Amino acid sequence: MTGPAATVTAVCLALAESVEQAPACLLPIGQQTLLTRLIEQPRRHGADRVVVLTRSPWTRACVDAVDGDVEVQGHDGPSGMLASIADIADTAMGDLLVAHADVVTHDGTLAGMLADPRVRSGVLSTSRNMPGLLNPRIRITRGRVVAAESAYHSVTSFNGSLLGICKVGSADLGEAGAAAREVAGLTADGLPDRWGDEFAAKVADRGAKV
């Protein structure tokens, strides 16, 4: 195993809401918050740029929670956020790490994901069927993710769940950026009706709160 990529761009998605209707990533863990803990981890393993994408009303809270070297962008919906991810992918000089800002993971797990040359692009996942909508189901075949759901799409014959962290290798940034930009276009005028129907079905099936 070699050292981490020379350049890593980390994107933290501060989207989950706590019971206090505040960013869940600002909940405390020890002497810091979930967000600051997650920011420190990729920085220790090669990240020279960190961007926090959040909901517009939470922008100030996130800015106040991080140091001045972290970029914070507030967006009013998924279209702008996806377009921003596409722009970041277009300009990244090395690997891209995208993670939910409230995820707690062992430092060694993240280090291995970034440093292992066998993982050009990959996700953290589990073979368990996780409840709710925060861990989308996936289907893995021979170690590769061949299908994945979102809150608005389903996957058949699933055999695992995502854990909120994705690495996009530098060789795959073009495809990742194009995919993000395509979905940004699909959601520019609001979510298609059929997506809303699927989300409602998931909420009813999994007992998740809207």
Coordinates of N, CA, C and O in Angstrom, one line a residue, residues 28-198:
P28 N -22.1 17.7 19.1 CA -20.7 17.5 19.7 C -20.3 16.0 19.7 O -21.2 15.1 19.8
I29 N -19.0 15.8 19.5 CA -18.4 14.5 19.8 C -17.1 14.8 20.4 O -16.2 15.3 19.8
G30 N -17.0 14.5 21.7 CA -15.9 14.8 22.5 C -15.8 16.3 22.6 O -16.7 17.0 22.9
Q31 N -14.6 16.9 22.3 CA -14.3 18.3 22.4 C -14.6 19.0 21.0 O -14.2 20.2 20.9
Q32 N -15.1 18.4 20.0 CA -15.4 19.0 18.8 C -16.7 18.6 18.2 O -17.6 18.1 19.0
T33 N -17.0 19.0 17.0 CA -18.3 18.6 16.4 C -18.1 17.4 15.4 O -16.9 17.2 15.0
L34 N -19.2 16.8 15.0 CA -19.0 15.8 13.9 C -18.4 16.4 12.7 O -17.6 15.7 12.0
L35 N -18.8 17.6 12.3 CA -18.2 18.2 11.1 C -16.7 18.5 11.2 O -16.0 18.1 10.3
T36 N -16.3 19.1 12.3 CA -14.8 19.4 12.4 C -14.0 18.1 12.5 O -12.9 18.0 12.0
R37 N -14.6 17.0 13.1 CA -13.9 15.8 13.2 C -13.7 15.2 11.8 O -12.6 14.7 11.4
L38 N -14.8 15.3 11.0 CA -14.7 14.7 9.6 C -13.7 15.5 8.8 O -13.0 15.0 7.9
I39 N -13.7 16.9 9.0 CA -12.8 17.7 8.2 C -11.3 17.3 8.5 O -10.5 17.3 7.6
E40 N -11.0 17.1 9.7 CA -9.7 16.8 10.1 C -9.2 15.5 9.5 O -8.0 15.4 9.2
Q41 N -10.1 14.5 9.4 CA -9.6 13.2 8.9 C -9.0 13.2 7.5 O -7.9 12.8 7.3
P42 N -9.7 13.7 6.5 CA -9.1 13.7 5.1 C -7.9 14.7 5.1 O -7.0 14.5 4.3
R43 N -7.9 15.7 5.9 CA -6.7 16.6 5.9 C -5.5 15.9 6.3 O -4.4 16.2 5.8
R44 N -5.6 14.9 7.2 CA -4.5 14.2 7.7 C -4.0 13.2 6.6 O -2.8 12.7 6.7
H45 N -4.8 13.0 5.6 CA -4.4 12.0 4.5 C -4.4 12.6 3.1 O -4.8 11.9 2.2
G46 N -4.0 13.9 3.0 CA -3.8 14.4 1.7 C -4.7 15.5 1.2 O -4.5 16.1 0.1
A47 N -5.8 15.8 1.9 CA -6.8 16.8 1.5 C -6.2 18.2 1.6 O -5.9 18.6 2.7
D48 N -6.1 18.9 0.5 CA -5.7 20.3 0.6 C -6.8 21.3 0.3 O -6.6 22.5 0.3
R49 N -8.0 20.7 0.0 CA -9.2 21.6 -0.1 C -10.4 20.9 0.5 O -10.6 19.7 0.2
V50 N -11.1 21.6 1.3 CA -12.3 21.1 1.9 C -13.5 22.0 1.6 O -13.4 23.2 1.9
V51 N -14.6 21.5 1.1 CA -15.8 22.3 0.8 C -17.0 21.7 1.6 O -17.2 20.5 1.5
V52 N -17.7 22.5 2.3 CA -18.9 22.1 3.0 C -20.1 22.6 2.2 O -20.2 23.9 1.9
L53 N -21.0 21.7 1.7 CA -22.2 22.1 1.0 C -23.4 21.9 2.0 O -23.5 20.8 2.5
T54 N -24.2 22.9 2.2 CA -25.2 22.8 3.1 C -26.5 23.6 2.6 O -26.5 24.2 1.6
R55 N -27.5 23.5 3.4 CA -28.8 24.2 3.1 C -28.5 25.7 3.4 O -27.8 26.1 4.3
S56 N -29.1 26.6 2.6 CA -28.9 28.0 2.7 C -29.1 28.6 4.1 O -28.3 29.3 4.6
P57 N -30.2 28.2 4.8 CA -30.4 28.7 6.2 C -29.3 28.3 7.2 O -29.2 28.9 8.2
W58 N -28.5 27.3 6.8 CA -27.5 26.8 7.8 C -26.1 27.3 7.4 O -25.1 26.9 8.1
T59 N -26.0 28.1 6.4 CA -24.7 28.6 6.0 C -23.9 29.2 7.1 O -22.7 28.9 7.3
R60 N -24.5 30.2 7.8 CA -23.7 30.9 8.8 C -23.3 30.0 9.9 O -22.2 30.1 10.4
A61 N -24.2 29.1 10.3 CA -23.8 28.2 11.4 C -22.6 27.3 11.0 O -21.7 27.1 11.9
C62 N -22.6 26.9 9.8 CA -21.4 26.1 9.3 C -20.2 26.9 9.2 O -19.1 26.4 9.6
V63 N -20.3 28.1 8.7 CA -19.1 29.0 8.6 C -18.5 29.2 10.0 O -17.3 29.2 10.2
D64 N -19.4 29.5 11.0 CA -18.9 29.8 12.3 C -18.3 28.5 13.0 O -17.5 28.7 13.9
A65 N -18.6 27.3 12.5 CA -18.1 26.1 13.1 C -16.8 25.6 12.6 O -16.2 24.8 13.2
V66 N -16.3 26.2 11.5 CA -15.1 25.7 10.8 C -14.1 26.8 10.8 O -14.4 28.0 11.0
D67 N -12.8 26.4 10.4 CA -11.8 27.4 10.3 C -11.9 28.1 8.9 O -12.6 27.6 8.0
G68 N -11.1 29.2 8.8 CA -11.2 30.0 7.6 C -10.7 29.3 6.3 O -11.0 29.9 5.2
D69 N -10.0 28.2 6.4 CA -9.5 27.5 5.2 C -10.6 26.6 4.6 O -10.4 26.1 3.5
V70 N -11.7 26.5 5.2 CA -12.8 25.6 4.7 C -13.8 26.5 4.0 O -14.3 27.5 4.5
E71 N -14.1 26.1 2.8 CA -15.2 26.8 2.0 C -16.5 26.2 2.4 O -16.7 25.0 2.5
V72 N -17.5 27.2 2.6 CA -18.9 26.8 2.9 C -19.8 27.4 1.9 O -19.7 28.6 1.6
Q73 N -20.6 26.5 1.3 CA -21.6 27.0 0.3 C -23.0 26.6 0.7 O -23.2 25.4 1.1
G74 N -23.9 27.6 0.7 CA -25.3 27.3 1.0 C -26.1 27.2 -0.3 O -25.9 28.0 -1.2
H75 N -27.0 26.2 -0.4 CA -27.8 26.0 -1.6 C -29.3 25.9 -1.2 O -29.6 25.3 -0.1
D76 N -30.2 26.3 -2.0 CA -31.6 26.2 -1.8 C -32.3 24.9 -2.2 O -33.4 24.6 -1.9
G77 N -31.5 24.1 -2.9 CA -32.1 22.8 -3.4 C -31.0 21.9 -4.0 O -29.9 22.3 -4.1
P78 N -31.4 20.7 -4.4 CA -30.4 19.8 -4.9 C -29.8 20.2 -6.2 O -28.6 19.8 -6.4
S79 N -30.4 20.9 -7.0 CA -29.9 21.3 -8.3 C -28.6 22.1 -8.1 O -27.5 21.8 -8.8
G80 N -28.6 23.1 -7.3 CA -27.4 23.9 -7.1 C -26.3 23.2 -6.5 O -25.1 23.4 -6.8
M81 N -26.7 22.3 -5.5 CA -25.7 21.5 -4.8 C -25.0 20.6 -5.8 O -23.8 20.4 -5.8
L82 N -25.7 19.9 -6.6 CA -25.2 19.0 -7.6 C -24.3 19.7 -8.6 O -23.3 19.2 -9.0
A83 N -24.8 20.9 -9.0 CA -24.0 21.6 -10.0 C -22.6 22.0 -9.4 O -21.6 22.0 -10.0
S84 N -22.6 22.3 -8.1 CA -21.4 22.7 -7.4 C -20.5 21.5 -7.3 O -19.3 21.6 -7.5
I85 N -21.0 20.3 -7.0 CA -20.2 19.1 -7.0 C -19.6 18.9 -8.4 O -18.4 18.5 -8.5
A86 N -20.4 19.1 -9.4 CA -19.8 18.9 -10.8 C -18.7 19.9 -11.0 O -17.7 19.5 -11.6
D87 N -18.8 21.2 -10.6 CA -17.8 22.2 -10.8 C -16.5 21.8 -10.0 O -15.4 21.9 -10.5
I88 N -16.7 21.2 -8.8 CA -15.6 20.8 -8.0 C -14.9 19.6 -8.6 O -13.6 19.6 -8.7
A89 N -15.6 18.7 -9.2 CA -15.0 17.6 -9.9 C -14.2 18.0 -11.1 O -13.2 17.5 -11.4
D90 N -14.8 19.0 -11.8 CA -14.1 19.5 -13.0 C -12.8 20.2 -12.7 O -11.8 20.2 -13.5
T91 N -12.6 20.7 -11.5 CA -11.4 21.5 -11.2 C -10.5 20.7 -10.2 O -9.4 21.2 -10.0
A92 N -10.9 19.6 -9.7 CA -10.1 18.9 -8.7 C -8.8 18.3 -9.5 O -8.9 17.9 -10.6
M93 N -7.7 18.4 -8.8 CA -6.4 18.0 -9.3 C -6.1 16.6 -9.0 O -5.1 16.0 -9.5
G94 N -6.8 16.0 -8.0 CA -6.5 14.6 -7.6 C -7.8 13.9 -7.3 O -8.8 14.1 -8.0
D95 N -7.8 13.0 -6.3 CA -9.0 12.3 -5.9 C -10.0 13.2 -5.2 O -9.7 14.3 -4.7
L96 N -11.3 12.8 -5.3 CA -12.4 13.5 -4.7 C -13.1 12.6 -3.7 O -13.4 11.5 -4.0
L97 N -13.2 13.2 -2.5 CA -13.9 12.5 -1.4 C -15.2 13.2 -1.1 O -15.2 14.4 -0.9
V98 N -16.3 12.5 -1.2 CA -17.6 13.1 -0.9 C -18.2 12.3 0.3 O -18.3 11.1 0.3
A99 N -18.6 13.0 1.4 CA -19.1 12.4 2.6 C -20.2 13.2 3.2 O -20.2 14.4 3.2
H100 N -21.1 12.4 3.8 CA -22.1 13.1 4.7 C -21.3 13.7 5.9 O -20.5 13.0 6.5
A101 N -21.6 14.9 6.2 CA -20.8 15.6 7.2 C -21.1 15.1 8.7 O -20.4 15.4 9.6
D102 N -22.1 14.3 8.9 CA -22.4 13.8 10.2 C -22.0 12.3 10.4 O -22.3 11.7 11.3
V103 N -21.2 11.8 9.4 CA -20.7 10.4 9.5 C -19.5 10.3 10.5 O -18.7 11.2 10.5
V104 N -19.6 9.3 11.3 CA -18.4 9.0 12.2 C -17.8 7.7 11.7 O -18.5 6.6 11.7
T105 N -16.5 7.7 11.3 CA -15.9 6.5 10.9 C -14.4 6.5 11.4 O -13.9 7.6 11.8
H106 N -13.9 5.3 11.6 CA -12.5 5.2 12.1 C -11.5 5.8 11.2 O -11.7 5.7 9.9
D107 N -10.5 6.5 11.7 CA -9.6 7.2 10.9 C -8.8 6.2 10.0 O -8.5 6.5 8.8
G108 N -8.5 5.0 10.4 CA -7.9 4.0 9.6 C -8.7 3.6 8.4 O -8.1 3.3 7.3
T109 N -10.0 3.5 8.6 CA -10.9 3.2 7.4 C -10.8 4.2 6.3 O -10.6 3.9 5.1
L110 N -10.8 5.5 6.7 CA -10.8 6.5 5.7 C -9.4 6.6 5.1 O -9.2 6.8 3.9
A111 N -8.4 6.4 5.9 CA -7.0 6.4 5.4 C -6.8 5.3 4.4 O -6.1 5.5 3.3
G112 N -7.3 4.1 4.7 CA -7.1 3.0 3.8 C -7.8 3.3 2.4 O -7.3 2.9 1.4
M113 N -9.0 3.9 2.5 CA -9.8 4.2 1.3 C -9.0 5.1 0.4 O -9.0 5.0 -0.8
L114 N -8.4 6.1 1.0 CA -7.7 7.1 0.2 C -6.3 6.6 -0.3 O -5.9 7.0 -1.3
A115 N -5.7 5.8 0.5 CA -4.3 5.4 0.2 C -4.2 4.1 -0.6 O -3.2 4.0 -1.4
D116 N -5.2 3.2 -0.5 CA -5.1 1.9 -1.2 C -5.2 2.1 -2.7 O -6.2 2.5 -3.2
P117 N -4.1 1.8 -3.5 CA -4.2 2.0 -4.9 C -5.2 1.1 -5.6 O -5.5 1.3 -6.8
R118 N -5.6 0.0 -4.9 CA -6.6 -0.9 -5.5 C -8.0 -0.2 -5.6 O -8.9 -0.6 -6.3
V119 N -8.2 0.8 -4.7 CA -9.5 1.5 -4.7 C -9.4 2.8 -5.5 O -9.1 3.9 -5.0
R120 N -9.5 2.7 -6.8 CA -9.4 3.8 -7.7 C -10.6 4.7 -7.4 O -10.5 5.9 -7.2
S121 N -11.8 4.2 -7.4 CA -13.0 4.8 -6.9 C -13.8 3.8 -6.1 O -13.8 2.6 -6.5
G122 N -14.4 4.2 -5.1 CA -15.1 3.3 -4.2 C -16.0 3.9 -3.2 O -16.0 5.2 -3.1
V123 N -16.7 3.1 -2.5 CA -17.6 3.6 -1.4 C -17.4 2.8 -0.2 O -16.9 1.6 -0.2
L124 N -17.8 3.4 1.0 CA -17.9 2.6 2.2 C -19.3 2.0 2.3 O -20.3 2.7 2.1
S125 N -19.3 0.7 2.5 CA -20.6 0.0 2.5 C -20.7 -1.1 3.6 O -19.6 -1.4 4.1
T126 N -21.8 -1.6 3.8 CA -22.0 -2.7 4.7 C -22.9 -3.7 4.0 O -23.8 -3.3 3.2
S127 N -22.8 -5.0 4.4 CA -23.7 -6.0 3.9 C -25.1 -6.0 4.6 O -26.0 -6.7 4.2
R128 N -25.2 -5.2 5.6 CA -26.4 -5.1 6.4 C -27.5 -4.3 5.6 O -27.1 -3.4 4.9
N129 N -28.7 -4.6 5.9 CA -29.8 -3.7 5.4 C -30.1 -2.7 6.4 O -30.8 -3.0 7.4
M130 N -29.6 -1.5 6.2 CA -29.7 -0.4 7.2 C -31.2 0.2 7.1 O -31.7 0.3 6.0
P131 N -31.8 0.5 8.2 CA -33.1 1.1 8.2 C -33.1 2.5 7.7 O -32.1 3.2 7.7
G132 N -34.3 3.0 7.4 CA -34.5 4.4 7.0 C -34.0 4.7 5.6 O -33.7 3.8 4.8
L133 N -33.8 6.0 5.4 CA -33.4 6.5 4.1 C -32.0 7.0 4.0 O -31.5 7.4 3.0
L134 N -31.3 7.1 5.2 CA -30.0 7.7 5.2 C -28.9 6.8 4.7 O -27.8 7.3 4.4
N135 N -29.2 5.5 4.5 CA -28.2 4.6 4.0 C -28.8 3.8 2.8 O -29.3 2.8 2.9
P136 N -28.7 4.4 1.6 CA -29.3 3.8 0.4 C -28.8 2.4 0.2 O -27.6 2.1 0.4
R137 N -29.7 1.6 -0.4 CA -29.4 0.2 -0.7 C -28.6 0.1 -2.0 O -28.8 0.9 -2.9
I138 N -27.7 -0.9 -2.1 CA -26.9 -1.1 -3.3 C -26.9 -2.5 -3.6 O -27.2 -3.4 -2.8
R139 N -26.5 -2.8 -4.8 CA -26.2 -4.2 -5.2 C -24.8 -4.3 -5.7 O -24.3 -3.5 -6.5
I140 N -24.1 -5.2 -5.1 CA -22.6 -5.4 -5.4 C -22.4 -6.8 -6.0 O -23.0 -7.8 -5.6
T141 N -21.7 -6.8 -7.1 CA -21.3 -8.0 -7.8 C -19.8 -8.0 -8.0 O -19.3 -7.1 -8.6
R142 N -19.2 -9.1 -7.5 CA -17.7 -9.2 -7.6 C -17.0 -8.0 -7.1 O -16.0 -7.5 -7.8
G143 N -17.4 -7.5 -6.0 CA -16.7 -6.3 -5.4 C -17.0 -5.0 -6.1 O -16.4 -4.0 -5.7
R144 N -17.9 -4.9 -7.0 CA -18.3 -3.7 -7.7 C -19.7 -3.3 -7.4 O -20.6 -4.2 -7.5
V145 N -20.0 -2.0 -7.2 CA -21.3 -1.5 -7.1 C -21.9 -1.4 -8.5 O -21.5 -0.7 -9.3
V146 N -23.0 -2.2 -8.7 CA -23.6 -2.3 -10.1 C -24.9 -1.6 -10.1 O -25.5 -1.3 -11.2
A147 N -25.5 -1.3 -8.9 CA -26.8 -0.6 -8.8 C -26.9 0.1 -7.5 O -26.4 -0.5 -6.5
A148 N -27.4 1.3 -7.4 CA -27.6 2.0 -6.2 C -28.9 2.8 -6.2 O -29.3 3.3 -7.2
E149 N -29.5 2.9 -5.1 CA -30.7 3.7 -5.0 C -30.5 5.1 -4.4 O -29.4 5.4 -3.9
S150 N -31.4 5.9 -4.5 CA -31.4 7.2 -3.8 C -32.8 7.3 -3.1 O -33.5 6.3 -3.0
A151 N -33.0 8.4 -2.5 CA -34.3 8.6 -1.8 C -35.5 8.5 -2.8 O -36.6 8.3 -2.5
Y152 N -35.2 8.7 -4.1 CA -36.2 8.8 -5.2 C -36.1 7.6 -6.2 O -36.9 7.6 -7.1
H153 N -35.2 6.7 -5.9 CA -35.1 5.5 -6.8 C -34.9 4.3 -6.0 O -34.3 4.3 -4.9
S154 N -35.2 3.1 -6.6 CA -35.0 1.9 -5.9 C -34.1 1.0 -6.7 O -33.9 1.1 -7.9
V155 N -33.5 0.0 -6.0 CA -32.6 -1.0 -6.6 C -33.2 -2.4 -6.2 O -33.6 -2.6 -5.1
T156 N -33.2 -3.3 -7.2 CA -33.7 -4.6 -6.9 C -32.5 -5.5 -6.5 O -31.4 -5.2 -6.8
S157 N -32.9 -6.6 -5.8 CA -31.9 -7.6 -5.4 C -30.7 -7.0 -4.7 O -29.5 -7.3 -5.0
F158 N -31.0 -6.1 -3.8 CA -29.9 -5.4 -3.1 C -29.2 -6.3 -2.1 O -29.8 -7.3 -1.6
N159 N -27.9 -6.1 -1.9 CA -27.2 -6.9 -0.9 C -26.3 -6.1 0.0 O -25.3 -6.6 0.5
G160 N -26.6 -4.8 0.1 CA -25.8 -4.0 1.0 C -26.4 -2.6 1.1 O -27.4 -2.3 0.5
S161 N -25.7 -1.8 1.9 CA -26.2 -0.4 2.1 C -24.9 0.5 2.1 O -23.9 0.2 2.6
L162 N -25.1 1.7 1.6 CA -24.1 2.7 1.6 C -23.9 3.3 3.0 O -24.9 3.4 3.8
L163 N -22.7 3.8 3.3 CA -22.4 4.3 4.7 C -22.0 5.8 4.6 O -21.5 6.3 5.5
G164 N -22.3 6.4 3.5 CA -22.2 7.9 3.4 C -20.8 8.5 3.0 O -20.6 9.7 3.2
I165 N -19.9 7.6 2.5 CA -18.6 8.1 2.1 C -18.3 7.5 0.7 O -18.4 6.3 0.5
C166 N -17.9 8.4 -0.2 CA -17.5 7.9 -1.6 C -16.2 8.6 -2.0 O -16.0 9.8 -1.8
K167 N -15.4 7.8 -2.6 CA -14.1 8.3 -3.2 C -14.2 8.2 -4.7 O -14.6 7.1 -5.3
V168 N -13.9 9.3 -5.4 CA -13.9 9.3 -6.9 C -12.4 9.5 -7.3 O -11.9 10.6 -7.0
G169 N -11.8 8.5 -7.9 CA -10.4 8.7 -8.3 C -10.3 9.7 -9.4 O -11.3 10.0 -10.2
S170 N -9.1 10.3 -9.6 CA -8.9 11.3 -10.5 C -9.2 10.9 -12.0 O -9.7 11.7 -12.8
A171 N -9.1 9.6 -12.3 CA -9.4 9.2 -13.6 C -10.9 9.1 -13.9 O -11.3 9.1 -15.1
D172 N -11.7 9.2 -12.8 CA -13.2 9.1 -13.0 C -13.9 10.4 -12.8 O -15.1 10.5 -12.8
L173 N -13.1 11.5 -12.5 CA -13.7 12.8 -12.2 C -14.6 13.3 -13.3 O -15.6 13.9 -13.1
G174 N -14.2 13.1 -14.6 CA -15.0 13.6 -15.7 C -16.4 13.0 -15.7 O -17.4 13.7 -15.9
E175 N -16.4 11.6 -15.6 CA -17.7 11.0 -15.6 C -18.6 11.4 -14.4 O -19.8 11.6 -14.5
A176 N -17.9 11.5 -13.2 CA -18.7 11.9 -12.0 C -19.2 13.3 -12.2 O -20.4 13.6 -11.8
G177 N -18.4 14.2 -12.7 CA -18.9 15.6 -12.9 C -20.1 15.6 -13.9 O -21.0 16.3 -13.7
A178 N -20.0 14.8 -15.0 CA -21.0 14.8 -16.0 C -22.3 14.3 -15.4 O -23.4 14.8 -15.6
A179 N -22.2 13.2 -14.5 CA -23.4 12.6 -13.9 C -24.0 13.6 -13.0 O -25.3 13.8 -12.9
A180 N -23.2 14.3 -12.1 CA -23.8 15.3 -11.2 C -24.5 16.4 -12.0 O -25.6 16.9 -11.6
R181 N -23.9 16.9 -13.0 CA -24.5 18.0 -13.8 C -25.8 17.5 -14.5 O -26.7 18.3 -14.6
E182 N -25.8 16.3 -14.9 CA -27.0 15.8 -15.6 C -28.2 15.8 -14.6 O -29.3 16.2 -14.9
V183 N -27.9 15.3 -13.4 CA -29.0 15.2 -12.4 C -29.4 16.6 -11.9 O -30.5 16.9 -11.6
A184 N -28.4 17.5 -11.9 CA -28.7 18.9 -11.5 C -29.7 19.5 -12.5 O -30.6 20.2 -12.1
G185 N -29.5 19.2 -13.8 CA -30.5 19.6 -14.8 C -31.8 19.0 -14.6 O -32.9 19.7 -14.8
L186 N -31.9 17.8 -14.2 CA -33.2 17.1 -14.0 C -34.0 17.7 -12.9 O -35.2 17.6 -12.8
T187 N -33.3 18.3 -11.9 CA -33.9 18.8 -10.7 C -34.0 20.3 -10.7 O -34.4 20.9 -9.7
A188 N -33.6 21.0 -11.8 CA -33.6 22.4 -11.8 C -34.9 23.1 -11.6 O -35.0 24.1 -11.0
D189 N -36.0 22.4 -12.1 CA -37.3 23.0 -11.9 C -38.1 22.2 -10.9 O -39.4 22.1 -10.9
G190 N -37.4 21.6 -9.9 CA -38.1 20.8 -8.9 C -38.0 19.4 -9.2 O -37.7 19.0 -10.3
L191 N -38.4 18.5 -8.3 CA -38.3 17.1 -8.5 C -39.4 16.6 -9.3 O -40.6 17.0 -9.2
P192 N -39.1 15.7 -10.3 CA -40.2 15.1 -11.1 C -41.2 14.4 -10.2 O -40.9 13.9 -9.1
D193 N -42.5 14.5 -10.6 CA -43.6 13.9 -9.8 C -43.3 12.4 -9.4 O -43.5 12.0 -8.2
R194 N -42.8 11.7 -10.3 CA -42.6 10.2 -10.0 C -41.5 10.0 -9.0 O -41.5 9.0 -8.2
W195 N -40.6 11.0 -8.9 CA -39.6 10.9 -7.8 C -40.2 11.1 -6.4 O -39.9 10.4 -5.5
G196 N -41.2 12.1 -6.4 CA -41.9 12.3 -5.1 C -42.7 11.1 -4.7 O -42.8 10.7 -3.5
D197 N -43.3 10.4 -5.7 CA -44.1 9.2 -5.4 C -43.2 8.1 -4.8 O -43.6 7.4 -3.9
E198 N -42.0 8.0 -5.4 CA -41.1 6.9 -4.9 C -40.7 7.3 -3.5 O -40.6 6.4 -2.6

